[in-house]
Amino acid sequence: MTTPFPFTAVVGQDDLRLALLLNAVSPAVGGVLVRGEKGTAKSTAVRALSALLPEVPVVPGCRFSCDPASPDPGCPDGPHEAGGGAERPARMVELPVGASEDRLVGALDIERALSEGVKAFEPGLLADAHRGILYVDEVNLLHDHLVDLLLDAAAMGASYVEREGVSVRHAARFLLVGTMNPEEGELRPQLLDRFGLTVEVAASREPDQRVEVVRRRLAYDDDPAAFAARWAEEEAAVRARIVAARELLPSVRLGDGALRQIAATCAAFEVDGMRADIVMARTATALAAWAGRTDVLAEDVRQAALLALPHRRRRNPFDAPGLDEDKLDETLEEFGGSDDDDQDPDPGPDGPGGGGGQPEPDDTPQGDGDTAARPEAGENGQPQPSGAGEQSAVRASEPFRTKVLSVPGIGEGAAGRRSRARTEHGRTTGARRPRGALTKLHLAATVQAAAPHQRARGRSGPGLVVRRDDLRQATREGREGNLVLFVVDASGSMAARQRMSAVKGAVLSLLLDAYQRRDKVGLVTFRGTGADVALPPTSSVDAAAARLETLPTGGRTPLAAGLLRAHGVLRVERLRDPARRPLVVLVTDGRATGGPEPVALAGRAARLFAADGVASVVVDCESGPVRLGLAGQLAGELGGTAVTLDELRADSIAGLVKDVQRRAA
């Protein structure tokens, strides 16, 4: 068995360690979501925590880890008699990103269920994690339906498996920990809210601390057992402190003053629902127990807010999580000191993970190192050119709800919400013989396949004699996520008449739509003499929004270069992810300038997309009383459709339908 890296040997990361320890003291806090860049000890700290948890008493032979003192009356391996039992170490179960639904919740033996009428159930990872830790690395890349099942089980403390009228229920209470790199995409807001606490981690910029990180890691890699032995005393002390805090937790008093501070803080930061208040109350109570106190102080409420609220304040995927600590202090001061909870603040928890707040978010726009500084605004408030034929970046207009764009046909890509696809979830459309393990039984088709053979198989009782060849897999139709590749014209013609602000607003709106529909996105821009891949295909929609914000305009319109660069991006991405179908969104006025025969070259480049069958939409940005219709001609070459900026709005489509209905009446 591999020796884990000691929890107490993790350098820095005070907030991360504190959040994990608080959940170890009180699992009711609701788990931890750890956000941060790669290489910041996220996974190391989580794996190290399992070694600190006290041993768990279990019923011998029970696959669902029932507590012998109070066994689950509905346990599939039960009933169990109270008393007795054995102890084993607390488990840490890892959920792979590519796991199936059956691997997570367990699977029924459908053949035995039909032929013998028995519930032959094979437990999944949720059963293995009961009374331990369930760790999901890169939780933001987990399929939506798996995240829903996972968080429902975490909220209810039980897992339910339903298969064609046969159901199994077992207890599933665990400490849920997820880690993610925000650059690879965000979780939906409603899923963020289901994690009790969140922590932002980043690598230290202090040379001495970085040296110590490297020194400890090298020592561990050379001899894990010897390195762990050096930290055994510290590990034992933290383990004993967790046990003591658990025992003290029921005695901790949450007074009316602390409750008022919690409620006032959640109201001041306008968080949705009441889950934040409950999580803050449980976290503040766990903080007091961790510090060895029986009273919750204002300092506990403050620390609880820093851990429980930042991820609940996001209103859209482009908002950075964070908390205004000055506003927090003002709220706590205004609503504090009204009862016997008003006392001198305790220094707070010491030892591993003893304090620390969230860093203040940096609102300074980040750009590439070679991006020119923004020039001073002119008399009319508009930015002045920073060079010949070039203007600095302009802000996007307000985003809006867009018309639904989709890829024609039926795909088989990753689950999402944009285009039709054959998926594991959705409405049943037919049946087929299973390829590999049976996951979704089509009961009617299975019975129909088995019925003609009952006499030959010697059926004598009421049960149906079912063989493997009779089983039929249900085919289902749902929605998939696509690769939405934005190809944006940033030439001088797009900057005319202040159009670029509206264009950026439209692309930002489409990015919001891509976030909601779980797409991957990419960004190609063209201007001057060539085209650039501003953002390779990624699940991080907010990264695309950041690149869009810093996009300057100016110069000629190398339309052919932009199309060829986009075609190359799709060719590479097709090798990486062949099942994900692309949708090209070309944002341009249709003009092509620069070089010999620019219009003919652009036409030939566009026909490459049509030859490959790539779905495309041209967002026509041409404005003014005289329109040349070049974007429409380009859409014809691409084999796609063209929409104007106004037609892109969902409300404009709804208004058009209402007008048609009104005229028909």
XYZ file of C-alpha atoms in Angstrom, residues 19-615:
597
model
C -11.741 23.595 5.345
C -10.852 19.893 5.162
C -10.372 19.639 8.919
C -13.704 21.345 9.630
C -15.468 18.784 7.470
C -13.617 16.014 9.284
C -14.936 17.439 12.569
C -18.479 17.972 11.239
C -19.357 16.185 7.966
C -22.709 18.031 8.054
C -20.837 21.132 6.827
C -21.317 19.705 3.349
C -17.922 19.079 1.801
C -15.282 21.220 0.126
C -14.749 22.464 -3.405
C -11.074 23.280 -4.004
C -10.432 25.660 -6.893
C -6.960 26.477 -8.104
C -4.237 26.251 -10.662
C -2.479 22.966 -11.356
C 0.351 21.874 -9.076
C -0.947 23.466 -5.852
C -1.239 20.321 -3.663
C -5.022 20.064 -4.043
C -5.069 16.297 -4.531
C -2.171 15.748 -2.121
C -3.979 17.448 0.765
C -7.237 15.584 0.134
C -5.558 12.172 -0.026
C -3.567 12.980 3.105
C -6.740 13.778 5.073
C -7.993 10.181 4.960
C -5.055 9.035 7.106
C -6.134 11.450 9.869
C -9.706 10.234 10.179
C -10.482 7.917 13.096
C -11.116 4.248 12.379
C -14.695 3.299 11.537
C -16.610 0.494 13.340
C -18.469 -1.674 10.801
C -20.635 -4.790 10.717
C -18.414 -7.672 9.524
C -19.281 -8.767 5.999
C -21.572 -5.813 5.270
C -20.761 -4.333 1.881
C -22.383 -1.029 2.898
C -20.287 -0.316 6.033
C -23.193 -0.308 8.472
C -22.469 0.974 11.973
C -22.888 -1.939 14.419
C -24.217 0.453 17.080
C -27.085 1.578 14.808
C -27.271 -0.541 11.633
C -29.313 0.687 8.698
C -32.698 -1.094 8.873
C -32.987 -0.913 5.080
C -29.494 -2.205 4.306
C -29.566 -4.597 1.318
C -27.193 -6.920 3.249
C -29.341 -6.707 6.401
C -31.006 -7.024 8.708
C -28.104 -6.691 11.164
C -28.232 -7.212 14.883
C -26.981 -4.315 16.983
C -23.704 -4.715 18.846
C -20.355 -6.293 18.062
C -18.483 -5.358 14.928
C -14.940 -4.621 13.819
C -12.956 -1.484 13.045
C -11.272 -0.547 9.801
C -9.551 2.623 8.515
C -11.750 5.304 6.985
C -11.826 4.974 3.207
C -11.107 7.547 0.580
C -12.858 6.577 -2.656
C -11.945 8.346 -5.895
C -14.581 8.883 -8.575
C -12.986 8.928 -12.045
C -14.196 11.596 -14.465
C -15.163 8.954 -17.023
C -17.095 6.709 -14.618
C -20.480 5.352 -15.657
C -23.715 5.809 -13.739
C -23.715 2.128 -12.752
C -20.161 2.412 -11.416
C -21.233 5.324 -9.231
C -24.537 4.112 -7.788
C -24.244 0.359 -8.375
C -25.957 -2.005 -10.784
C -28.684 -4.624 -10.679
C -28.362 -8.033 -12.303
C -31.284 -7.548 -14.676
C -31.238 -11.134 -15.918
C -31.604 -12.584 -12.385
C -34.187 -9.938 -11.501
C -36.377 -10.997 -14.451
C -35.855 -14.735 -14.266
C -35.598 -15.320 -10.502
C -37.293 -12.227 -9.090
C -34.370 -11.442 -6.768
C -32.614 -8.134 -6.173
C -29.056 -9.080 -7.062
C -27.294 -5.773 -6.472
C -23.643 -4.930 -7.027
C -22.709 -1.867 -4.909
C -21.072 1.139 -6.522
C -18.650 3.811 -5.372
C -21.290 5.562 -3.241
C -21.571 2.440 -1.083
C -17.788 2.161 -0.817
C -17.545 5.797 0.310
C -20.202 5.507 3.050
C -18.772 6.908 6.307
C -15.578 7.953 4.502
C -14.393 10.433 1.854
C -15.601 10.591 -1.746
C -13.033 12.489 -3.785
C -13.746 13.802 -7.283
C -10.717 15.221 -9.054
C -11.591 17.653 -11.870
C -15.229 17.692 -10.746
C -15.974 20.392 -13.334
C -15.305 17.834 -16.088
C -17.697 15.253 -14.631
C -20.848 14.624 -16.681
C -23.842 16.584 -15.470
C -26.029 13.560 -14.695
C -23.261 12.035 -12.536
C -22.858 15.285 -10.618
C -26.617 15.394 -10.036
C -26.636 11.838 -8.673
C -23.599 12.533 -6.540
C -24.933 15.693 -4.953
C -28.415 14.252 -4.432
C -26.883 11.354 -2.511
C -24.754 13.774 -0.492
C -27.826 15.838 0.396
C -30.108 12.903 1.291
C -27.524 10.630 2.873
C -28.777 7.721 0.764
C -28.474 6.324 -2.743
C -31.471 5.059 -4.710
C -31.084 2.718 -7.675
C -34.141 2.260 -9.891
C -34.240 -0.232 -12.738
C -37.576 -1.024 -14.415
C -39.639 -1.203 -11.227
C -36.901 -2.825 -9.139
C -35.404 -0.472 -6.552
C -32.588 -0.643 -4.016
C -31.804 1.917 -1.348
C -28.750 2.092 0.900
C -27.143 4.664 3.176
C -24.509 6.919 1.572
C -23.129 9.519 3.964
C -19.668 10.740 3.080
C -17.377 13.733 3.079
C -17.571 15.098 -0.476
C -14.438 16.798 -1.765
C -14.046 18.102 -5.304
C -11.052 19.750 -6.926
C -10.980 21.731 -10.151
C -8.868 24.024 -12.277
C -11.102 26.995 -13.298
C -9.178 27.296 -16.576
C -10.816 24.051 -17.702
C -14.378 25.265 -17.132
C -16.765 26.109 -14.316
C -19.462 24.237 -12.461
C -23.051 25.370 -12.844
C -24.107 27.819 -10.087
C -26.711 25.449 -8.644
C -24.027 22.780 -8.289
C -21.575 25.194 -6.727
C -24.193 25.907 -4.072
C -24.330 22.233 -3.093
C -20.728 22.286 -1.848
C -20.607 23.530 1.732
C -17.276 25.348 1.531
C -14.986 26.525 -1.226
C -11.305 27.378 -1.161
C -9.137 29.179 -3.689
C -5.551 27.886 -3.767
C -2.523 29.257 -5.564
C 1.190 28.563 -5.525
C 3.199 30.765 -3.171
C 5.281 33.551 -4.690
C 7.671 33.516 -1.709
C 10.999 31.880 -2.696
C 11.629 30.436 0.787
C 8.245 28.727 0.893
C 8.669 27.347 -2.614
C 12.085 25.979 -1.636
C 10.525 24.200 1.351
C 7.795 22.691 -0.865
C 10.401 21.245 -3.232
C 12.605 20.037 -0.372
C 9.752 18.124 1.300
C 8.492 16.655 -1.943
C 11.926 15.357 -2.927
C 12.414 13.867 0.533
C 9.049 12.115 0.296
C 9.763 10.741 -3.185
C 13.136 9.366 -2.036
C 11.684 7.434 0.933
C 7.929 7.816 1.608
C 7.941 5.639 4.738
C 10.836 7.458 6.382
C 9.367 10.855 5.509
C 5.984 9.861 6.981
C 7.704 8.623 10.143
C 9.245 12.071 10.674
C 5.753 13.578 10.755
C 4.057 10.791 12.723
C 3.923 12.771 15.971
C 2.285 15.795 14.320
C -0.167 13.516 12.507
C -1.135 11.803 15.761
C -1.708 15.181 17.439
C -4.054 16.366 14.688
C -5.896 13.030 14.706
C -6.440 13.331 18.449
C -7.625 16.909 18.025
C -10.210 15.821 15.430
C -11.546 13.192 17.842
C -11.716 15.730 20.686
C -13.485 18.289 18.486
C -16.052 15.685 17.392
C -16.809 14.885 21.006
C -17.092 18.580 21.913
C -19.250 19.501 18.910
C -22.672 18.613 20.453
C -21.884 20.915 23.398
C -21.102 23.999 21.290
C -23.706 26.750 21.720
C -24.708 28.912 18.769
C -26.218 31.999 20.416
C -28.801 34.402 19.034
C -26.145 37.044 18.461
C -24.090 34.762 16.217
C -27.233 33.664 14.381
C -28.137 37.307 13.710
C -24.659 37.945 12.348
C -24.946 34.907 10.070
C -28.361 35.938 8.757
C -27.305 39.581 8.306
C -24.143 38.555 6.433
C -26.015 36.292 4.012
C -28.598 39.028 3.425
C -25.935 41.711 2.922
C -24.189 39.673 0.227
C -27.509 38.747 -1.429
C -26.908 35.002 -1.605
C -29.764 32.914 -2.967
C -31.791 30.613 -0.735
C -31.122 29.541 2.849
C -28.412 26.929 2.343
C -25.691 29.516 2.924
C -27.116 30.422 6.358
C -27.239 26.768 7.405
C -23.732 26.027 6.147
C -22.341 29.112 7.881
C -23.981 28.062 11.166
C -22.533 24.547 10.955
C -19.106 25.853 9.938
C -18.981 28.393 12.780
C -19.945 25.649 15.247
C -17.210 23.360 13.891
C -14.686 26.211 14.157
C -15.532 26.677 17.829
C -15.180 22.938 18.483
C -11.869 22.856 16.605
C -10.622 25.682 18.824
C -11.773 23.807 21.944
C -14.570 26.247 22.828
C -18.251 25.755 23.577
C -19.323 29.239 22.389
C -19.373 30.578 18.849
C -17.628 33.955 18.547
C -17.792 36.679 15.912
C -14.404 35.532 14.646
C -15.893 32.101 13.923
C -18.743 33.713 11.974
C -16.263 35.788 9.972
C -14.127 32.774 9.057
C -17.241 30.768 8.210
C -18.355 33.522 5.812
C -14.969 33.537 4.066
C -15.267 29.807 3.432
C -19.002 29.430 2.730
C -20.036 32.518 0.751
C -17.584 33.363 -2.079
C -18.860 30.726 -4.509
C -22.497 31.558 -3.730
C -22.236 35.185 -4.865
C -21.656 34.497 -8.567
C -24.458 35.764 -10.782
C -22.996 34.577 -14.090
C -20.033 32.402 -15.141
C -17.832 35.440 -15.778
C -18.021 36.688 -12.180
C -14.925 35.902 -10.141
C -15.684 34.290 -6.783
C -14.683 36.412 -3.818
C -15.887 38.425 -0.867
C -15.508 42.090 0.080
C -13.904 41.737 3.507
C -14.472 45.390 4.432
C -18.192 44.962 3.836
C -18.108 41.724 5.826
C -16.458 43.439 8.802
C -18.971 46.308 8.697
C -21.892 43.860 8.723
C -20.476 41.840 11.606
C -19.816 44.997 13.602
C -23.302 46.381 12.952
C -25.098 43.210 14.044
C -22.690 42.011 16.730
C -22.525 42.512 20.477
C -26.228 42.302 21.330
C -26.130 39.380 23.785
C -23.730 37.317 25.826
C -21.920 36.278 22.651
C -20.279 39.733 22.733
C -16.919 38.896 24.235
C -13.284 39.242 23.445
C -12.530 37.280 20.282
C -10.502 34.152 20.670
C -7.326 34.026 18.598
C -9.019 31.209 16.685
C -7.768 27.787 15.767
C -4.083 27.163 15.830
C -2.056 24.312 14.482
C -2.605 22.902 11.003
C -5.012 24.969 8.957
C -5.479 27.504 11.738
C -7.118 30.429 9.975
C -6.534 32.608 6.990
C -9.108 34.239 4.754
C -9.828 34.348 1.078
C -7.546 36.591 -0.986
C -9.149 39.725 -2.352
C -10.027 39.172 -6.023
C -7.902 41.072 -8.498
C -10.164 42.966 -10.904
C -7.308 44.167 -13.113
C -7.812 42.859 -16.663
C -5.155 40.324 -17.540
C -3.773 40.241 -21.052
C -0.902 38.747 -22.953
C 2.517 40.064 -22.173
C 2.900 41.702 -25.570
C -0.455 43.495 -25.488
C 0.021 47.219 -25.912
C -1.094 49.499 -23.097
C -4.460 51.149 -23.606
C -4.134 54.739 -24.823
C -5.737 57.735 -23.223
C -9.310 58.490 -24.235
C -9.944 61.361 -26.586
C -12.332 64.272 -26.201
C -15.351 62.192 -27.134
C -14.512 59.528 -24.569
C -13.510 56.987 -27.221
C -10.070 55.351 -27.217
C -7.593 56.840 -29.636
C -5.667 54.717 -32.131
C -2.587 53.064 -30.655
C -0.951 52.662 -34.018
C -1.517 53.002 -37.721
C -4.887 51.502 -38.580
C -5.364 49.979 -35.117
C -7.621 50.815 -32.207
C -7.343 49.560 -28.663
C -9.886 47.167 -27.173
C -13.419 48.422 -26.501
C -15.837 47.120 -23.908
C -18.604 44.729 -24.886
C -22.196 45.871 -24.788
C -24.662 44.219 -22.410
C -25.199 40.495 -23.168
C -28.636 39.200 -24.122
C -30.451 35.884 -24.515
C -29.622 34.478 -27.935
C -31.425 32.411 -30.506
C -30.675 28.685 -30.116
C -28.033 27.567 -32.616
C -27.596 23.825 -33.110
C -25.863 21.276 -35.325
C -28.204 19.404 -37.708
C -28.583 15.634 -37.478
C -28.023 13.305 -34.525
C -24.619 12.973 -32.904
C -23.009 10.799 -30.241
C -20.878 13.351 -28.425
C -20.479 14.260 -24.775
C -23.661 14.957 -22.849
C -24.781 18.571 -23.054
C -27.731 20.763 -23.955
C -27.335 21.949 -27.518
C -27.832 19.437 -30.357
C -29.736 16.165 -30.713
C -27.702 13.056 -29.882
C -27.905 9.424 -28.909
C -27.132 9.429 -25.196
C -27.455 7.322 -22.044
C -30.140 9.690 -20.778
C -33.186 11.114 -22.506
C -36.354 9.822 -24.111
C -36.413 6.200 -25.286
C -36.563 5.901 -29.071
C -35.970 2.190 -29.679
C -34.020 -0.913 -28.693
C -30.950 -2.826 -29.852
C -28.783 -5.726 -28.758
C -26.327 -4.563 -26.083
C -22.738 -3.950 -27.079
C -20.815 -4.828 -23.934
C -22.426 -4.432 -20.495
C -26.163 -3.786 -20.374
C -26.846 -0.356 -18.867
C -30.407 0.619 -19.853
C -32.833 -2.275 -20.236
C -35.703 -1.986 -22.721
C -38.159 -4.205 -20.854
C -40.840 -4.538 -23.551
C -38.303 -5.462 -26.234
C -36.617 -7.964 -23.893
C -39.918 -9.682 -23.085
C -40.832 -9.702 -26.770
C -37.505 -11.355 -27.653
C -37.801 -13.997 -24.911
C -41.527 -14.845 -25.289
C -41.376 -17.100 -28.393
C -38.815 -19.420 -26.752
C -40.545 -20.191 -23.439
C -41.872 -23.649 -24.425
C -38.536 -24.708 -25.917
C -36.776 -23.613 -22.737
C -39.081 -25.735 -20.613
C -40.820 -22.973 -18.747
C -43.079 -24.453 -16.059
C -43.614 -21.685 -13.492
C -44.750 -18.066 -13.581
C -41.251 -16.662 -14.089
C -40.024 -15.752 -17.545
C -37.002 -17.741 -18.724
C -34.589 -15.067 -19.939
C -31.212 -15.618 -21.523
C -28.459 -13.216 -22.400
C -29.419 -13.142 -26.071
C -32.894 -11.870 -25.147
C -31.707 -8.714 -23.413
C -32.242 -5.470 -25.295
C -30.533 -2.163 -24.676
C -32.764 0.919 -24.799
C -31.628 3.533 -27.278
C -32.259 7.052 -26.062
C -32.140 10.492 -27.544
C -30.995 13.495 -25.579
C -28.729 16.473 -26.112
C -24.986 16.787 -26.611
C -22.462 19.550 -26.112
C -20.639 20.782 -29.182
C -17.403 22.550 -30.003
C -18.450 26.130 -30.745
C -15.585 27.778 -32.610
C -15.918 31.553 -32.825
C -14.164 33.155 -35.798
C -14.224 36.899 -35.184
C -13.405 39.609 -37.712
C -11.359 42.277 -35.866
C -10.412 44.350 -38.893
C -10.811 48.074 -39.347
C -14.162 47.722 -41.120
C -15.612 46.133 -37.982
C -14.459 49.092 -35.883
C -16.388 51.559 -38.059
C -19.545 53.172 -36.646
C -18.720 51.841 -33.147
C -19.789 48.362 -34.205
C -17.159 46.420 -32.255
C -18.868 47.006 -28.907
C -22.092 45.480 -30.262
C -20.152 42.621 -31.884
C -18.380 41.792 -28.625
C -21.719 41.928 -26.807
C -23.144 39.429 -29.278
C -20.172 37.053 -28.921
C -20.325 37.390 -25.132
C -24.015 36.463 -25.286
C -23.191 33.401 -27.371
C -20.473 32.469 -24.859
C -23.026 32.629 -22.047
C -25.272 30.362 -24.095
C -22.361 27.954 -24.659
C -21.693 27.866 -20.913
C -25.310 26.970 -20.181
C -25.317 24.271 -22.859
C -22.024 22.695 -21.664
C -20.067 23.280 -24.874
C -16.377 23.538 -25.517
C -15.407 26.845 -27.086
C -12.526 28.223 -29.119
C -11.689 31.655 -30.488
C -9.960 32.569 -33.768
C -9.496 36.233 -34.718
C -8.266 37.782 -37.953
C -7.119 41.284 -38.856
C -4.194 43.040 -40.512
C -2.128 40.437 -42.333
C -3.171 37.186 -40.714
C -5.195 35.193 -38.186
C -4.492 34.038 -34.633
C -5.865 31.313 -32.381
C -6.732 33.554 -29.449
C -7.982 30.543 -27.450
C -7.601 26.855 -28.375
C -10.720 24.721 -27.760
C -11.419 24.551 -24.045
C -14.242 24.109 -21.549
C -13.351 27.420 -19.890
C -15.908 29.831 -21.299
C -14.762 32.620 -18.990
C -11.253 32.350 -20.459
C -12.769 33.032 -23.893
C -14.625 36.042 -22.467
C -11.371 37.406 -21.035
C -9.593 37.078 -24.410
C -12.522 38.745 -26.134
C -12.389 41.722 -23.779
C -8.770 42.513 -24.662
C -9.243 42.070 -28.425
C -8.089 45.167 -30.379
C -9.289 46.042 -33.883
C -7.854 47.601 -37.007
C -6.156 46.888 -40.331
C -7.281 44.968 -43.395
C -9.615 41.952 -43.508
C -7.745 38.674 -44.221
C -10.949 36.630 -44.295
C -9.355 33.659 -46.069
C -6.596 33.468 -43.453
C -9.186 33.429 -40.660
C -11.172 30.631 -42.294
C -8.074 28.557 -43.013
C -6.842 28.924 -39.444
C -10.267 27.867 -38.129
C -10.282 24.866 -40.476
C -6.893 23.824 -39.103
C -8.139 24.089 -35.527
C -11.092 21.832 -36.333
C -8.844 19.300 -38.069
C -6.641 18.956 -34.971
C -9.612 18.880 -32.591
C -11.283 16.160 -34.661
C -8.320 13.898 -33.895
C -8.489 14.683 -30.172
C -12.248 14.395 -29.723
C -13.818 12.786 -32.810
C -17.287 12.369 -31.249
C -17.782 16.083 -30.510
C -19.383 17.822 -33.483
C -18.297 21.381 -34.283
C -20.348 24.510 -34.866
C -18.523 27.433 -36.478
C -19.840 30.895 -35.654
C -18.284 33.420 -38.039
C -18.774 37.022 -36.923
C -18.055 39.385 -39.810
C -19.482 41.913 -42.259
C -18.363 39.679 -45.142
C -15.683 41.979 -46.560
C -12.362 40.494 -47.694
C -9.365 42.725 -48.405
C -5.609 42.389 -48.622
C -3.524 40.242 -50.918
C -4.318 39.066 -54.454
C -7.894 37.994 -55.154
C -9.020 38.109 -51.484
C -12.692 37.417 -52.305
C -11.906 34.341 -54.413
C -9.517 32.994 -51.771
C -12.153 33.467 -49.071
C -14.705 31.597 -51.178
C -12.375 28.647 -51.689
C -11.586 28.546 -47.953
C -15.297 28.631 -47.101
C -16.027 25.699 -49.395
C -13.633 23.547 -47.339
C -16.116 23.711 -44.451
C -19.004 22.812 -46.745
C -17.055 19.830 -48.121
C -16.434 18.533 -44.572
C -20.085 18.987 -43.592
C -19.242 21.410 -40.776
C -22.278 23.276 -39.450
